[in-house]
PDB file of C-alpha atoms in Angstrom:
ATOM      1  CA  MET A1342     105.959 148.054 -87.530  1.00 44.00           C
ATOM      2  CA  THR A1343     107.879 148.004 -90.654  1.00 48.00           C
ATOM      3  CA  ARG A1344     109.964 144.796 -91.501  1.00 47.00           C
ATOM      4  CA  PRO A1345     113.338 146.692 -90.827  1.00 47.00           C
ATOM      5  CA  ALA A1346     111.978 147.913 -87.906  1.00 45.00           C
ATOM      6  CA  CYS A1347     110.966 144.672 -86.887  1.00 41.00           C
ATOM      7  CA  ALA A1348     113.746 142.769 -87.994  1.00 44.00           C
ATOM      8  CA  LEU A1349     115.754 145.071 -85.755  1.00 42.00           C
ATOM      9  CA  TRP A1350     114.145 144.737 -82.792  1.00 39.00           C
ATOM     10  CA  LEU A1351     114.111 141.243 -82.836  1.00 39.00           C
ATOM     11  CA  VAL A1352     117.921 141.268 -83.099  1.00 42.00           C
ATOM     12  CA  ALA A1353     118.649 143.297 -80.199  1.00 43.00           C
ATOM     13  CA  ALA A1354     116.166 141.015 -78.262  1.00 40.00           C
ATOM     14  CA  LEU A1355     118.086 138.065 -79.293  1.00 40.00           C
ATOM     15  CA  LEU A1356     121.333 139.700 -78.706  1.00 42.00           C
ATOM     16  CA  GLY A1357     120.760 141.830 -75.290  1.00 43.00           C
ATOM     17  CA  GLY A1358     117.637 140.898 -73.870  1.00 41.00           C
ATOM     18  CA  CYS A1359     117.022 144.227 -71.548  1.00 40.00           C
ATOM     19  CA  ALA A1360     120.836 144.721 -70.945  1.00 42.00           C
ATOM     20  CA  THR A1361     121.474 148.552 -71.387  1.00 43.00           C
ATOM     21  CA  THR A1362     123.637 150.045 -74.432  1.00 47.00           C
ATOM     22  CA  THR A1363     126.215 152.534 -73.845  1.00 50.00           C
ATOM     23  CA  ALA A1364     126.077 154.320 -77.262  1.00 52.00           C
ATOM     24  CA  GLY A1365     127.774 157.560 -78.467  1.00 55.00           C
ATOM     25  CA  GLY A1366     129.826 157.494 -75.723  1.00 59.00           C
ATOM     26  CA  ASP A1367     133.669 156.654 -74.927  1.00 68.00           C
ATOM     27  CA  VAL A1368     134.543 152.974 -76.805  1.00 88.00           C
ATOM     28  CA  GLY A1369     137.551 152.983 -75.647  1.00 88.00           C
ATOM     29  CA  ASP A1370     140.046 150.575 -77.114  1.00 90.00           C
ATOM     30  CA  LEU A1371     137.541 149.829 -79.527  1.00 95.00           C
ATOM     31  CA  ALA A1372     137.917 153.142 -81.148  1.00 96.00           C
ATOM     32  CA  GLY A1373     139.718 152.805 -84.842  1.00 97.00           C
ATOM     33  CA  HIS A1374     139.918 151.405 -87.931  1.00 98.00           C
ATOM     34  CA  TRP A1375     138.115 147.770 -88.688  1.00 98.00           C
ATOM     35  CA  LEU A1376     138.089 145.658 -91.867  1.00 98.00           C
ATOM     36  CA  GLY A1377     136.032 142.731 -92.383  1.00 97.00           C
ATOM     37  CA  SER A1378     133.092 140.882 -94.133  1.00 95.00           C
ATOM     38  CA  VAL A1379     129.471 139.916 -93.741  1.00 91.00           C
ATOM     39  CA  PHE A1380     129.075 136.301 -95.332  1.00 88.00           C
ATOM     40  CA  GLU A1381     125.480 135.086 -95.909  1.00 84.00           C
ATOM     41  CA  THR A1382     124.575 132.244 -94.315  1.00 83.00           C
ATOM     42  CA  GLY A1383     121.060 131.308 -94.378  1.00 69.00           C
ATOM     43  CA  SER A1384     121.194 130.723 -98.319  1.00 63.00           C
ATOM     44  CA  TRP A1385     121.827 127.594-100.488  1.00 66.00           C
ATOM     45  CA  LEU A1386     121.193 128.754-104.057  1.00 68.00           C
ATOM     46  CA  ILE A1387     122.684 132.150-103.622  1.00 65.00           C
ATOM     47  CA  ILE A1388     125.461 133.171-101.141  1.00 73.00           C
ATOM     48  CA  GLY A1389     126.023 137.014-100.542  1.00 76.00           C
ATOM     49  CA  ASN A1390     129.313 138.602 -99.736  1.00 84.00           C
ATOM     50  CA  SER A1391     130.430 142.162 -98.457  1.00 88.00           C
ATOM     51  CA  ALA A1392     133.166 144.200 -97.911  1.00 94.00           C
ATOM     52  CA  VAL A1393     133.072 146.018 -94.505  1.00 96.00           C
ATOM     53  CA  ASP A1394     135.179 148.640 -93.399  1.00 98.00           C
ATOM     54  CA  VAL A1395     134.594 151.278 -91.026  1.00 98.00           C
ATOM     55  CA  THR A1396     136.191 153.640 -88.724  1.00 98.00           C
ATOM     56  CA  ILE A1397     134.734 153.734 -84.806  1.00 97.00           C
ATOM     57  CA  ALA A1398     135.863 157.454 -83.440  1.00 96.00           C
ATOM     58  CA  PRO A1399     136.557 157.877 -79.737  1.00 94.00           C
ATOM     59  CA  ASP A1400     133.324 159.865 -79.317  1.00 94.00           C
ATOM     60  CA  GLY A1401     130.988 156.688 -79.931  1.00 95.00           C
ATOM     61  CA  THR A1402     130.208 157.150 -83.753  1.00 96.00           C
ATOM     62  CA  TRP A1403     130.950 155.355 -86.636  1.00 97.00           C
ATOM     63  CA  ARG A1404     131.447 155.694 -90.325  1.00 98.00           C
ATOM     64  CA  GLY A1405     132.524 153.746 -93.669  1.00 97.00           C
ATOM     65  CA  THR A1406     131.150 151.037 -96.009  1.00 96.00           C
ATOM     66  CA  ILE A1407     129.342 147.756 -96.184  1.00 92.00           C
ATOM     67  CA  GLY A1408     129.607 146.632 -99.725  1.00 89.00           C
ATOM     68  CA  ARG A1409     128.494 149.273-102.023  1.00 89.00           C
ATOM     69  CA  MET A1410     126.736 151.252 -99.193  1.00 91.00           C
ATOM     70  CA  THR A1411     127.460 154.441 -97.144  1.00 95.00           C
ATOM     71  CA  ALA A1412     126.935 153.470 -93.405  1.00 96.00           C
ATOM     72  CA  SER A1413     127.238 155.330 -90.315  1.00 97.00           C
ATOM     73  CA  GLY A1414     125.879 155.449 -86.910  1.00 97.00           C
ATOM     74  CA  THR A1415     126.817 154.873 -83.301  1.00 97.00           C
ATOM     75  CA  ALA A1416     128.886 152.643 -81.674  1.00 97.00           C
ATOM     76  CA  GLY A1417     128.748 151.651 -78.105  1.00 95.00           C
ATOM     77  CA  ARG A1418     128.943 148.489 -75.315  1.00 93.00           C
ATOM     78  CA  ARG A1419     126.149 146.231 -74.369  1.00 91.00           C
ATOM     79  CA  GLY A1420     127.587 143.849 -71.937  1.00 89.00           C
ATOM     80  CA  ASP A1421     130.883 142.365 -73.925  1.00 90.00           C
ATOM     81  CA  LEU A1422     129.296 143.182 -77.336  1.00 94.00           C
ATOM     82  CA  LEU A1423     130.314 145.966 -79.554  1.00 95.00           C
ATOM     83  CA  VAL A1424     126.786 147.689 -81.111  1.00 96.00           C
ATOM     84  CA  LEU A1425     127.249 149.307 -84.125  1.00 96.00           C
ATOM     85  CA  ASP A1426     123.717 150.873 -84.669  1.00 96.00           C
ATOM     86  CA  GLY A1427     123.245 153.092 -87.760  1.00 95.00           C
ATOM     87  CA  PHE A1428     122.129 153.531 -91.361  1.00 94.00           C
ATOM     88  CA  ALA A1429     123.649 152.462 -94.794  1.00 92.00           C
ATOM     89  CA  SER A1430     122.500 153.839 -97.687  1.00 92.00           C
ATOM     90  CA  SER A1431     122.954 152.790-101.691  1.00 86.00           C
ATOM     91  CA  PRO A1432     124.310 154.651-104.316  1.00 87.00           C
ATOM     92  CA  ASP A1433     120.885 154.461-105.993  1.00 87.00           C
ATOM     93  CA  GLY A1434     118.862 156.000-102.799  1.00 87.00           C
ATOM     94  CA  ARG A1435     117.862 152.362-101.089  1.00 85.00           C
ATOM     95  CA  TRP A1436     118.885 152.743 -97.454  1.00 87.00           C
ATOM     96  CA  GLN A1437     118.661 149.787 -94.422  1.00 86.00           C
ATOM     97  CA  SER A1438     118.844 150.165 -90.645  1.00 88.00           C
ATOM     98  CA  VAL A1439     122.245 148.217 -89.469  1.00 92.00           C
ATOM     99  CA  TYR A1440     122.336 146.819 -85.955  1.00 92.00           C
ATOM    100  CA  TYR A1441     125.519 144.654 -85.370  1.00 93.00           C
ATOM    101  CA  GLY A1442     126.052 142.931 -82.210  1.00 94.00           C
ATOM    102  CA  LEU A1443     129.594 141.562 -82.321  1.00 96.00           C
ATOM    103  CA  LYS A1444     131.724 139.973 -79.847  1.00 97.00           C
ATOM    104  CA  GLY A1445     135.443 139.525 -79.371  1.00 96.00           C
ATOM    105  CA  ASP A1446     138.057 141.678 -77.992  1.00 94.00           C
ATOM    106  CA  GLY A1447     139.827 144.956 -79.065  1.00 93.00           C
ATOM    107  CA  SER A1448     141.290 143.594 -81.942  1.00 96.00           C
ATOM    108  CA  VAL A1449     138.803 141.184 -83.502  1.00 97.00           C
ATOM    109  CA  ARG A1450     135.121 140.859 -83.559  1.00 97.00           C
ATOM    110  CA  TRP A1451     132.068 138.889 -84.966  1.00 97.00           C
ATOM    111  CA  GLY A1452     128.584 137.872 -84.746  1.00 94.00           C
ATOM    112  CA  ALA A1453     125.533 136.707 -86.384  1.00 91.00           C
ATOM    113  CA  ILE A1454     122.901 139.187 -87.919  1.00 87.00           C
ATOM    114  CA  SER A1455     119.940 139.588 -90.217  1.00 82.00           C
ATOM    115  CA  THR A1456     120.521 141.448 -93.185  1.00 76.00           C
ATOM    116  CA  PRO A1457     119.047 142.671 -96.641  1.00 71.00           C
ATOM    117  CA  PHE A1458     121.638 140.970 -99.203  1.00 66.00           C
ATOM    118  CA  ASN A1459     121.448 143.552-102.503  1.00 60.00           C
ATOM    119  CA  GLY A1460     118.313 145.147-101.736  1.00 59.00           C
ATOM    120  CA  VAL A1461     116.422 141.947-102.649  1.00 62.00           C
ATOM    121  CA  ARG A1462     116.190 139.616 -99.945  1.00 64.00           C
ATOM    122  CA  GLU A1463     116.859 139.369 -96.433  1.00 72.00           C
ATOM    123  CA  ASP A1464     118.812 136.493 -94.888  1.00 75.00           C
ATOM    124  CA  HIS A1465     121.048 135.470 -92.061  1.00 83.00           C
ATOM    125  CA  ALA A1466     124.782 136.496 -92.333  1.00 88.00           C
ATOM    126  CA  LEU A1467     127.899 136.146 -90.252  1.00 92.00           C
ATOM    127  CA  VAL A1468     130.025 139.517 -89.465  1.00 94.00           C
ATOM    128  CA  SER A1469     133.372 139.621 -89.092  1.00 96.00           C
ATOM    129  CA  LEU A1470     136.116 142.059 -88.258  1.00 97.00           C
ATOM    130  CA  ARG A1471     139.739 143.269 -87.621  1.00 98.00           C
ATOM    131  CA  LYS A1472     141.080 146.093 -86.197  1.00 97.00           C
ATOM    132  CA  THR A1473     143.917 147.767 -88.588  1.00 97.00           C
ATOM    133  CA  SER A1474     144.802 150.586 -86.282  1.00 92.00           C
TER     134      SER A1474
END
């Protein structure tokens, strides 16, 4: 199993256990435009920060940007979590998997993830999103 796939499996197991995910379907009040940030938390020398700008469609798809990367995938619910699952690609052709399991309500969402920063190092981070429309 590749490192990104292994990390994706670990995050999924930690966040949801054996719960089922409703992905690519009706996301109800979670559809709309969301803005926020990803802040690196596991580093003490270098601290990464990326802006997040995503739109979730009523059909359960999402697209937007994470830092300088273009991203898209499916959105769904796993218990009380909003799950954004998909891929992001950078202008130089690098790609990474995206798996955000976010707690909250119809206007604010947050969660802890493991993600690559600048395509160089993988570290722990916090994601926070606020619905704008």
